[in-house]
Short mmCIF file of C-alpha atoms in Angstrom, two decimals:
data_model
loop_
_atom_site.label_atom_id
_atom_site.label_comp_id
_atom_site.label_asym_id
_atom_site.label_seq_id
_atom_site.Cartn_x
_atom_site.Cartn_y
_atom_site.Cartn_z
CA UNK A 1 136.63 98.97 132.36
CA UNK A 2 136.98 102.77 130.91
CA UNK A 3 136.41 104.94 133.74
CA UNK A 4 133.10 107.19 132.05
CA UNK A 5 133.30 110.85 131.95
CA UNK A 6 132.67 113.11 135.05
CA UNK A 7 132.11 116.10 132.81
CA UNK A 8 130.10 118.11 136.36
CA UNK A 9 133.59 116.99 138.41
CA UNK A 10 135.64 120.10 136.74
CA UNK A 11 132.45 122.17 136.74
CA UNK A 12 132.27 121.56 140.21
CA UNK A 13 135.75 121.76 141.27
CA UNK A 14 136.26 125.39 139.90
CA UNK A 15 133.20 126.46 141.56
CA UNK A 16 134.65 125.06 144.63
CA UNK A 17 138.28 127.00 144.28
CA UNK A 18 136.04 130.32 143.49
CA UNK A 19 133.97 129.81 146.11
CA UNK A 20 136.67 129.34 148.66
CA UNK A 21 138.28 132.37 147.58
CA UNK A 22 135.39 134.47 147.88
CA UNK A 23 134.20 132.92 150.72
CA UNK A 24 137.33 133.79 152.23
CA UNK A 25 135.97 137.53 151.29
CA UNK A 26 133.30 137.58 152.87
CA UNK A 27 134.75 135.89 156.16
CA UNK A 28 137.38 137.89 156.58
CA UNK A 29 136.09 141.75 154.98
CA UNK A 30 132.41 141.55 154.09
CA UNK A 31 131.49 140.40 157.18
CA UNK A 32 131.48 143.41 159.78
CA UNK A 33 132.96 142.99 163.25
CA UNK A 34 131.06 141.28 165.77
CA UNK A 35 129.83 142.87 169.02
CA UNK A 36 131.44 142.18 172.46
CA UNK A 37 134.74 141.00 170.66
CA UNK A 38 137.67 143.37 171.37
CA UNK A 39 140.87 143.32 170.02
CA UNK A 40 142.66 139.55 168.91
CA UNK A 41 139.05 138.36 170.13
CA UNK A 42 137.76 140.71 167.10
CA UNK A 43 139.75 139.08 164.44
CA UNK A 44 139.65 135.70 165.70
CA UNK A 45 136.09 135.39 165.39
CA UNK A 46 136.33 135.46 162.11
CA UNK A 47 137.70 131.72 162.02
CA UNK A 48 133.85 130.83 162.93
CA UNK A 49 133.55 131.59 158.84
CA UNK A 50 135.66 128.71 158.59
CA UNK A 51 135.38 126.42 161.67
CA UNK A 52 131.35 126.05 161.66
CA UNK A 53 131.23 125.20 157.85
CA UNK A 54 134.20 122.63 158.48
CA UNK A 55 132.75 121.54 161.50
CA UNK A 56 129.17 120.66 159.67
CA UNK A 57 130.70 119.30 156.44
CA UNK A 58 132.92 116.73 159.11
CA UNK A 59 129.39 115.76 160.18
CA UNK A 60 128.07 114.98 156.97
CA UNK A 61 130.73 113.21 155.68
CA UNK A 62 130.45 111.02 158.66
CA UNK A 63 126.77 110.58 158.25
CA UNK A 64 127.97 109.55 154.79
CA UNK A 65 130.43 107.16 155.86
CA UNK A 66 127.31 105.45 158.70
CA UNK A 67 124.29 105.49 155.60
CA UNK A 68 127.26 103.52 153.36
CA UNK A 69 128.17 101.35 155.93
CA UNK A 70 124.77 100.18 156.83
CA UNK A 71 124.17 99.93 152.66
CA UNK A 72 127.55 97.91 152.34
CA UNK A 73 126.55 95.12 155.32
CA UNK A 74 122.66 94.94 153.89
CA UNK A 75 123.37 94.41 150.60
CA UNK A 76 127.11 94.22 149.65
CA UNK A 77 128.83 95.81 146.80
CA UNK A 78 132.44 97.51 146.51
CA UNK A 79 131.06 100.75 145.76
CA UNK A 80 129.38 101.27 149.25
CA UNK A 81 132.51 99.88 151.14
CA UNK A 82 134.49 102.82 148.14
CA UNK A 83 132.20 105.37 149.25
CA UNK A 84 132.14 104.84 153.44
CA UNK A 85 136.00 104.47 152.91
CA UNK A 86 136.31 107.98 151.10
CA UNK A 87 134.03 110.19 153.48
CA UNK A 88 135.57 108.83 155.91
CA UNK A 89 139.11 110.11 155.22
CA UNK A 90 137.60 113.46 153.96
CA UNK A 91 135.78 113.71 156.99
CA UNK A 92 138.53 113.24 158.65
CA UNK A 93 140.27 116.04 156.94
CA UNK A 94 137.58 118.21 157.65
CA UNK A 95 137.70 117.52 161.41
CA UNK A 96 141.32 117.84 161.97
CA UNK A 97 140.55 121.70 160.55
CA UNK A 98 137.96 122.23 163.23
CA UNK A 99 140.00 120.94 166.04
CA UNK A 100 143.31 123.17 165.01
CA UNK A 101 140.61 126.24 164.26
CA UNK A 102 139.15 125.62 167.76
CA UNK A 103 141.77 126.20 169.44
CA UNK A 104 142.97 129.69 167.95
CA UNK A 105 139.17 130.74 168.06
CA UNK A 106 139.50 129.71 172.37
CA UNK A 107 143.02 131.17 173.02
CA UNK A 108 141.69 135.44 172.75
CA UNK A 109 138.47 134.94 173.36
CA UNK A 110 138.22 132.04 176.75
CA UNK A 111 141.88 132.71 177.52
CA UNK A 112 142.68 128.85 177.35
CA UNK A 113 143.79 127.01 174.05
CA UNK A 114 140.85 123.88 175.13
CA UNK A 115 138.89 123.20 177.74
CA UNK A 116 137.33 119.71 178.62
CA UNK A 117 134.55 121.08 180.32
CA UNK A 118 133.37 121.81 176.75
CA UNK A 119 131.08 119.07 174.96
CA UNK A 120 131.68 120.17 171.52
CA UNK A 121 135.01 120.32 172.21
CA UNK A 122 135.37 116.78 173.51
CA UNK A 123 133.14 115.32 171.12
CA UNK A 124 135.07 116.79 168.06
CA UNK A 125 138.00 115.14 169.19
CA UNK A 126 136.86 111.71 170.11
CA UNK A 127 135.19 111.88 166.59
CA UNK A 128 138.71 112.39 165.30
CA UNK A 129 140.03 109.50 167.75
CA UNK A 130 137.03 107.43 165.88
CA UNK A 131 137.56 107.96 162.60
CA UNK A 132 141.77 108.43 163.14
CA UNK A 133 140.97 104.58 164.15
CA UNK A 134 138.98 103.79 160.94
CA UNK A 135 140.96 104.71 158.87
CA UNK A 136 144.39 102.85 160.34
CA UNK A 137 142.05 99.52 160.15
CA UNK A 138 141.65 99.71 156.85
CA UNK A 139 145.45 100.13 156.29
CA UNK A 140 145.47 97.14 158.42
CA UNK A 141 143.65 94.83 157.16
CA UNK A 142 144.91 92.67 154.02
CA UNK A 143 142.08 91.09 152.48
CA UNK A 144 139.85 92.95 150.78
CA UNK A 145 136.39 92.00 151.43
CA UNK A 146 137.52 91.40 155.45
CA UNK A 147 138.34 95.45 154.99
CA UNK A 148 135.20 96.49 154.30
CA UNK A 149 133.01 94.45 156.41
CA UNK A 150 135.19 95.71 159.25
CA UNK A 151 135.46 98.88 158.69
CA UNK A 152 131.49 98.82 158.08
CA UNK A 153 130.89 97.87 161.19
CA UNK A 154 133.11 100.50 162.47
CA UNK A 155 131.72 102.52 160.74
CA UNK A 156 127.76 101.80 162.39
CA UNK A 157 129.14 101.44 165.53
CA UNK A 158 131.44 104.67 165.62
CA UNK A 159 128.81 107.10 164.60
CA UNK A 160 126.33 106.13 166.80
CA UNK A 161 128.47 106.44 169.24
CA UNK A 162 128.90 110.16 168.71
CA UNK A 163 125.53 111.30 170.55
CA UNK A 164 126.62 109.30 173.70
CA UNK A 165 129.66 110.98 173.59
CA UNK A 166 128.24 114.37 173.18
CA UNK A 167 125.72 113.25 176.08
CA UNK A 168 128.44 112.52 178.29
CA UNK A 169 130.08 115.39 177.77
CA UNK A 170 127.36 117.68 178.16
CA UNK A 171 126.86 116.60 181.36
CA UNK A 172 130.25 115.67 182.60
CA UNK A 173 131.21 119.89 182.45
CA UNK A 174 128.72 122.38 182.84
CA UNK A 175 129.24 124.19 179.01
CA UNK A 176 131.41 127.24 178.98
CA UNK A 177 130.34 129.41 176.05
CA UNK A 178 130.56 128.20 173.01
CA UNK A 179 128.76 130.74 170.79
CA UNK A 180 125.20 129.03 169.95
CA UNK A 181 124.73 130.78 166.58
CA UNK A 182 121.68 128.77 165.85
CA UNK A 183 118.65 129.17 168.61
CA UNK A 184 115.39 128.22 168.47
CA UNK A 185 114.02 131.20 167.37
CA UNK A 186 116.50 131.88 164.11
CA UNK A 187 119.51 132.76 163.81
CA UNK A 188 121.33 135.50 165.92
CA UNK A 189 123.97 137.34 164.04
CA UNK A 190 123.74 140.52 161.51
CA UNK A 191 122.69 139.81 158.10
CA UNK A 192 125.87 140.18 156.58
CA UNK A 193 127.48 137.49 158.69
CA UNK A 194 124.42 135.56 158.21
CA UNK A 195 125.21 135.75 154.10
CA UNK A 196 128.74 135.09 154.78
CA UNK A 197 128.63 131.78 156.81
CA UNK A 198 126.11 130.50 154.67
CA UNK A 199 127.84 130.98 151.70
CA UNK A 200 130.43 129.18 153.39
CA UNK A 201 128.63 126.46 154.61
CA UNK A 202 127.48 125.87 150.16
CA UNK A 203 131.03 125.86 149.46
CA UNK A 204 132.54 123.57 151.90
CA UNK A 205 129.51 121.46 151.02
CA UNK A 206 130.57 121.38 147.36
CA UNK A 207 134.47 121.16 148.16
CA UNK A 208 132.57 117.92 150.41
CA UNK A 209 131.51 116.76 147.50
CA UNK A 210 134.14 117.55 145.26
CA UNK A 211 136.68 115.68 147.25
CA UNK A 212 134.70 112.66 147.77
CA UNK A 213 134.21 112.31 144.15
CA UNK A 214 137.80 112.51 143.63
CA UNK A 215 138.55 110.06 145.93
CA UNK A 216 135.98 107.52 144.77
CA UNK A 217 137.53 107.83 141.65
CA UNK A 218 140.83 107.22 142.56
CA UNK A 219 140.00 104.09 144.37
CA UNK A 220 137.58 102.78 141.27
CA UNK A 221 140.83 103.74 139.00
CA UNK A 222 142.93 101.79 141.20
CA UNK A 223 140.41 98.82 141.13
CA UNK A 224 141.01 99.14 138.01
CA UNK A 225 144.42 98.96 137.83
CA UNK A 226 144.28 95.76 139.79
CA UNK A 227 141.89 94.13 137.15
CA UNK A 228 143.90 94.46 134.57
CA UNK A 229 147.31 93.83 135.97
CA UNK A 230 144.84 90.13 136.72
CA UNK A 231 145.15 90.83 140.26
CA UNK A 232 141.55 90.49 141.74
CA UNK B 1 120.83 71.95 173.76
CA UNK B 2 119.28 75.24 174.28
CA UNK B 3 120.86 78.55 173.15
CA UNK B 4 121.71 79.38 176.84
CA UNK B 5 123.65 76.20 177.36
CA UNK B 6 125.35 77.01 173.97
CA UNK B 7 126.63 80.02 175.23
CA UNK B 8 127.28 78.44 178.48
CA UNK B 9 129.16 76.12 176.65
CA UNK B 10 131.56 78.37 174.74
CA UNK B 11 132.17 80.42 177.70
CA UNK B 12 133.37 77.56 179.80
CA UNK B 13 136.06 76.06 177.51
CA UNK B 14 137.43 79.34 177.74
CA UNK B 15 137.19 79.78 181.82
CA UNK B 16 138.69 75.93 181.66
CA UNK B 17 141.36 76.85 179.39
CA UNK B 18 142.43 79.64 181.70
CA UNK B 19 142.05 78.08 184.57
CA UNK B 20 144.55 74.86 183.86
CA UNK B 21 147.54 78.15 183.42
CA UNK B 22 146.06 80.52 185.27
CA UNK B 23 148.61 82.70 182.94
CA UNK B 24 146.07 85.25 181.96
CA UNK B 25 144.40 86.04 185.25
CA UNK B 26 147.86 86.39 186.87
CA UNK B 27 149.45 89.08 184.40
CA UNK B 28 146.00 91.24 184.35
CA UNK B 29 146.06 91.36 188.29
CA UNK B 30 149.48 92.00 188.10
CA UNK B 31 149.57 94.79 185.70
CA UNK B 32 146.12 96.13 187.50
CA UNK B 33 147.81 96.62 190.51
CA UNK B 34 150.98 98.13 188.67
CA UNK B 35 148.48 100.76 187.52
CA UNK B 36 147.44 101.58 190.74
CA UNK B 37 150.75 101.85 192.46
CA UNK B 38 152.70 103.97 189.40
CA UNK B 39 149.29 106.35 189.95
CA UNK B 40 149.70 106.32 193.39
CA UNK B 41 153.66 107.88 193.20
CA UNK B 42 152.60 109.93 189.65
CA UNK B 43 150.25 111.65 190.96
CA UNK B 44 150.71 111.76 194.58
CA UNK B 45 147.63 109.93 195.93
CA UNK B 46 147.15 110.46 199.84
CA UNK B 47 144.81 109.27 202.08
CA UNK B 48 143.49 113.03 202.10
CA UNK B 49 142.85 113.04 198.12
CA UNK B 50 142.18 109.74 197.38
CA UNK B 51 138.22 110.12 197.04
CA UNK B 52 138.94 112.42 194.27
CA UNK B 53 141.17 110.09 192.74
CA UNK B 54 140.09 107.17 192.98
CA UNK B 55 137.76 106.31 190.93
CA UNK B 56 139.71 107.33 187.61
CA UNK B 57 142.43 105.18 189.10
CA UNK B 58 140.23 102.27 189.51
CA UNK B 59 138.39 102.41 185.97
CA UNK B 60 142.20 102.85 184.46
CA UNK B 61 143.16 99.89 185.66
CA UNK B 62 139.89 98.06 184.96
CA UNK B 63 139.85 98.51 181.09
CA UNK B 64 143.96 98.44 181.09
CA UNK B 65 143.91 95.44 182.84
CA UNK B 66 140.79 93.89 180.83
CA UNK B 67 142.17 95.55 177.73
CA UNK B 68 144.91 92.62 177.85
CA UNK B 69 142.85 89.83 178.55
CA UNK B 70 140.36 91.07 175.12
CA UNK B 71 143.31 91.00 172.86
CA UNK B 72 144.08 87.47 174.10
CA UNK B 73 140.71 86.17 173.70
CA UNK B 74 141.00 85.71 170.16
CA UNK B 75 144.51 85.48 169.29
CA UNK B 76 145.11 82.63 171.11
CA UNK B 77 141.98 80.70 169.13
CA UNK B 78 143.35 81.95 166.18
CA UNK B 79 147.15 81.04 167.09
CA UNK B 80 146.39 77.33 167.78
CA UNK B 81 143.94 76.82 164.94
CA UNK B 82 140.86 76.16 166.96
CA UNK B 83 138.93 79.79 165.68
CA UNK B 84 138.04 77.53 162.73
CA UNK B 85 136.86 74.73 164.94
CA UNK B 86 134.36 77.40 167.05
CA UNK B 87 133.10 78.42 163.88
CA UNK B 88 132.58 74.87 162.48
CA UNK B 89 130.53 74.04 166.07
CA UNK B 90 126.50 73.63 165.30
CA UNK B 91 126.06 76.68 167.26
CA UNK B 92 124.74 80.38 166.07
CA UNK B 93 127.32 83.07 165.91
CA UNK B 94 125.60 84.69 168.32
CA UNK B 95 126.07 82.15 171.03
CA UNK B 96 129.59 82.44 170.42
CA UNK B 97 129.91 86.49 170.84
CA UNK B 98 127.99 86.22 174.25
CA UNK B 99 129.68 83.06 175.31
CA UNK B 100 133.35 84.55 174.45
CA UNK B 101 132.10 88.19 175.92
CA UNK B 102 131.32 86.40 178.74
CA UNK B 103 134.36 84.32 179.57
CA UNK B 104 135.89 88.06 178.37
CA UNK B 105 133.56 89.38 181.72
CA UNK B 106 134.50 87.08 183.96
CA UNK B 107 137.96 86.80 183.60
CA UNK B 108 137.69 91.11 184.12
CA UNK B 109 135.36 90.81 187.37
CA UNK B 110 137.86 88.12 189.01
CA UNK B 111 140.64 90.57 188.58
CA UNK B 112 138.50 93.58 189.84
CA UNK B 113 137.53 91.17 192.66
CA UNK B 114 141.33 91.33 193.66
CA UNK B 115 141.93 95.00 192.64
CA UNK B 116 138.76 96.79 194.33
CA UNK B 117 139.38 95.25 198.10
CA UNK B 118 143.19 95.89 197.38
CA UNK B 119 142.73 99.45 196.22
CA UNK B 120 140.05 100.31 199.17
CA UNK B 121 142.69 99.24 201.34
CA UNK B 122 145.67 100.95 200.57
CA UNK B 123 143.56 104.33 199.95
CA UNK B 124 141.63 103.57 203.48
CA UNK B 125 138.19 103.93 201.94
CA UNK B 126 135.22 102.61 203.81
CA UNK B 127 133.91 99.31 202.48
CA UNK B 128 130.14 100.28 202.98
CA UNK B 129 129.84 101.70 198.99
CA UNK B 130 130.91 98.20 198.11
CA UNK B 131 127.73 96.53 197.40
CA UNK B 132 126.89 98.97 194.86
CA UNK B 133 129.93 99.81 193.55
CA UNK B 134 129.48 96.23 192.59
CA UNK B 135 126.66 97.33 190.18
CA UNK B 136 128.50 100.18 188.97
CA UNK B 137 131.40 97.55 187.71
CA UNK B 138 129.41 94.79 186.71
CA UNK B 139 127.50 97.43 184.16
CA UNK B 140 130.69 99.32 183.33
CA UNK B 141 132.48 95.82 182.81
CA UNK B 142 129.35 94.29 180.58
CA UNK B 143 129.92 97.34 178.34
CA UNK B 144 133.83 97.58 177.92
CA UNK B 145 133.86 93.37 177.55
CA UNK B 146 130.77 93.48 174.90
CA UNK B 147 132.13 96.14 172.77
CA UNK B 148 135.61 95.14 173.50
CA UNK B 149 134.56 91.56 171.94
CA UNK B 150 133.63 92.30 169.00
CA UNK B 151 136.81 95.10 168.53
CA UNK B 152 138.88 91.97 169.62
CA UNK B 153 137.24 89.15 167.39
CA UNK B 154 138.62 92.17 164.33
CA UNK B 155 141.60 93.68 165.90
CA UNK B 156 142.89 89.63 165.75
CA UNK B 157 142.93 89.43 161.89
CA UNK B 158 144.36 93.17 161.48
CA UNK B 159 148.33 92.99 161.00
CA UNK B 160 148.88 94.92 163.72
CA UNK B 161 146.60 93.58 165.94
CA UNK B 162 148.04 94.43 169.44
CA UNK B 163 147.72 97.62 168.81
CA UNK B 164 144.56 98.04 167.05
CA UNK B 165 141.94 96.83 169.44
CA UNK B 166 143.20 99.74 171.96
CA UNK B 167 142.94 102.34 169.20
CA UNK B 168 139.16 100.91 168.44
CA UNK B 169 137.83 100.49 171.79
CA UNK B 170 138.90 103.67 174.02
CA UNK B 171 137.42 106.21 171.73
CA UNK B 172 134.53 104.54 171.39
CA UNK B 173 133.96 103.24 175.42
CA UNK B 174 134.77 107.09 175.87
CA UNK B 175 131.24 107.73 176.95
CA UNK B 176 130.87 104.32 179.32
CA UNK B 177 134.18 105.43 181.04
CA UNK B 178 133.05 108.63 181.93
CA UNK B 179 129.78 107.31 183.19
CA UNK B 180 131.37 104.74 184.99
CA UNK B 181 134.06 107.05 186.51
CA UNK B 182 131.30 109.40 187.63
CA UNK B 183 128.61 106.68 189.33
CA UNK B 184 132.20 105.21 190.93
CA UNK B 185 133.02 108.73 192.55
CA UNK B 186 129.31 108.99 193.21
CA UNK B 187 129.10 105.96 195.14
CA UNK B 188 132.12 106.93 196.88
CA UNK B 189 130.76 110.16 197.86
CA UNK B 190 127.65 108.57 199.36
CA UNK B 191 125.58 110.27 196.85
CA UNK B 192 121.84 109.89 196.35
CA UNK B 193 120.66 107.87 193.44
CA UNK B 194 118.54 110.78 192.05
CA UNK B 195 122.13 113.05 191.88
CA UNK B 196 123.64 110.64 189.76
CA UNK B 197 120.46 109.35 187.72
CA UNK B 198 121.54 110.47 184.55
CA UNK B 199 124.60 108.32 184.52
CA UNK B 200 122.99 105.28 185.15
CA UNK B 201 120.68 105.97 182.53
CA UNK B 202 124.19 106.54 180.13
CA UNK B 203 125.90 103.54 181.35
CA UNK B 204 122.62 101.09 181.28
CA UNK B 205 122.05 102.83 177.48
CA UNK B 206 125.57 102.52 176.52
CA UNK B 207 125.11 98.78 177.64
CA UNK B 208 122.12 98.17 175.84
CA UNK B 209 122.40 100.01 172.65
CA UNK B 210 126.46 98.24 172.22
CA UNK B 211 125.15 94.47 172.92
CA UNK B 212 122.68 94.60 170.50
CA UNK B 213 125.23 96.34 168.12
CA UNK B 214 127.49 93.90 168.32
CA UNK B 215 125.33 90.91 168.73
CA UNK B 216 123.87 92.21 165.34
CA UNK B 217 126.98 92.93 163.68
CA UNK B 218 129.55 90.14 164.81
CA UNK B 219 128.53 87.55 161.78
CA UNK B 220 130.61 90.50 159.85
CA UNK B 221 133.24 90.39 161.62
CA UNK B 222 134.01 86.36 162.59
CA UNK B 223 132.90 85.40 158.67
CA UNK B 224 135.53 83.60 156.98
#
């Protein structure tokens, strides 16, 4: 099978590497200073460029990873259990970068490096714990279609598990303050922050998508391999 | 035979099979109590504290405890060869899940039978929150056994599978311990239901929306 041509992949990946460099502009001189932030507080706001975009894409690739799943156990076919497999791991990715940016954000401005009494907090990291765990079953499981009908229904049954977990931590701590950027009524920063995180929020979208392409088609090309050294 | 006395059925070869060795029951109160006593000297527990304590303590031991008789459940079908033999029976896979989460429930609520007397005991806590602290486990054990077996029906054909069906099932029972752990201190406290209404409604949901997960889902997982 002759993998086809992905002419938009290189497109998309050097829009992605000038993206993140400019977006890395804009986070970290565009934007202007925030109010109320004083001194390592000041410049370690500026992670919130990074951590919220991360912190979303995480989330989608998840989401990702649940639609596939569901796809893979309704109606079969390698490519859904290829695609939940892939998000997965580059959600992953995405969510060990929120939980190490977390922490640097907390340490200047709450004076503590984590608190439980957080529920974004804990429910980033059990998400990790979730998908840490999916992604060690399919390393541990040998046959190939028992892989991804378990790791399918991990996948169903980890993500819905996420809004209990974000329920139960909600209510278990009374929430410090972790900024709420967006309120009902619109969005409360300047505009030039506003410009900056969004931009930021496109390109770790496309770097989303980027790297799940990739790693779909490393996984296809290694299917392939396996055909035609008459494996399976 | 009707469904219930299918699941009936399933769950009391595997009560019967315990029962002639007694082995599993013996090593989870064992260890359940081992819990409670390396707590008591790790973290200091007095008579003074214990109310705070206590509960964590108790739910600790719980899923440790239960966590060991799960990851038997299936290996020993699947060491002796009789998995094959379940599957073969003219029953639905469904009647299997609840009869083997059941068995899995039972086996945890005779332990906790041993270990909640025990514990209120040594810690000198008054046995009036009993009857419904009973609730509080029975719900908190339905959830941790009915995820926990379906985890342990995949965790048994992982290659690692000792060690996979913890890493599956405490992240995800994270939200059904903390419930638990709160509606335990709660009780403890002497609370009013209305104070502590939300985490009923979490532990009862977690319940609810897990069973029929897993009930739905464990055809995946037991398919040959």
């Amino acid at each position: 099978m002759a993998e086809r041509k992905d002419w938009w992949l290189p497109v998309l990946g050097g829009l992605a590497f000038v993206g993140i460099l400019a977006g890395g502009y804009l986070a970290l001189a565009y934007a202007p200073p925030a109010a109320g932030f004083v001194g390592g507080a000041e410049l370690a706001q500026r992670i919130f460029y990074f951590h919220v975009p991360a912190a979303w894409t995480g989330f989608l690739a998840f989401f990702v990873t649940f639609v596939a799943s569901i796809a893979y156990l309704w109606k079969g076919g390698r490519k859904w259990d290829i695609v939940a497999a892939c998000s997965a791991e580059v959600g992953l990715f995405f969510t060990t970068m929120v939980v190490i940016t977390g922490p640097i954000w907390a340490k200047p401005t709450w004076g503590v490096w984590w608190t439980w009494s957080d529920p974004k907090l804990v429910t980033a990291a059990i998400l990790w714990l979730i998908y840490f765990a999916y992604v060690t079953l399919r390393r541990m499981v040998d046959d190939d279609a028992r892989r991804a009908r378990f790791s399918a229904v991990l996948g169903v049954i980890g993500f819905v598990d996420v809004p209990l977990v974000f329920g139960a931590a909600r209510w278990w701590g009374e929430s410090v303050a972790h900024p709420i950027v967006v309120s009902g009524g619109g969005f409360d920063v300047a505009p030039k922050m506003l410009t900056a995180l969004m931009f930021n929020l496109a390109v770790f979208t496309v770097m989303y998508v980027v790297l799940l392409a990739l790693r779909t088609r490393a996984e296809r090309l290694s299917d392939a391999v396996q055909t035609l050294k008459g494996g399976e | 035979m009707s469904f219930l006395r299918k699941v009936g059925a399933v769950a009391w070869k595997d009560l019967r099979a315990e029962w002639r060795t007694r082995e599993m029951f013996s090593a989870m109160f064992v260890f359940a109590l081992l819990i409670v006593i390396i707590f008591n000297f790790a973290l200091e527990l007095r008579v003074e504290n214990a109310r705070a304590l206590v509960p964590g303590i108790l739910w600790v031991a719980f899923t440790f405890s239960g966590m060991l008789g799960l990851s038997r459940s299936f290996i020993l079908e699947k060491d002796r060869g009789s998995l094959e033999g379940l599957l073969l029976c003219p029953v639905d896979r469904s009647a299997i899940y609840l009869g083997k989460m059941l068995s899995n429930m039972a086996l945890m609520g005779i332990v906790e039978a041993f270990v909640l007397p025990i514990t209120f005991v040594l810690f000198n806590l008054s046995f009036r929150a009993v009857p419904m602290l009973v609730v509080v486990v029975a719900l908190g054990t339905l959830g941790f056994a009915g995820v926990g077996t379906l985890f342990s029906a995949m965790a048994v054909n992982t290659r690692a599978r000792e060690v996979m069906l913890p890493l599956l099932l405490f992240p995800v029972a994270v939200p059904l311990l903390i419930a638990a752990v709160k509606l335990t201190a709660g009780v403890l406290d002497g609370l009013a239901m209305s104070e502590v209404s939300r985490w009923w409604q979490l532990l009862v949901g977690f319940d609810v929306i897990f069973l029929t997960l897993s009930l739905m889902t464990f055809d995946y997982v037991i398919e040959e």
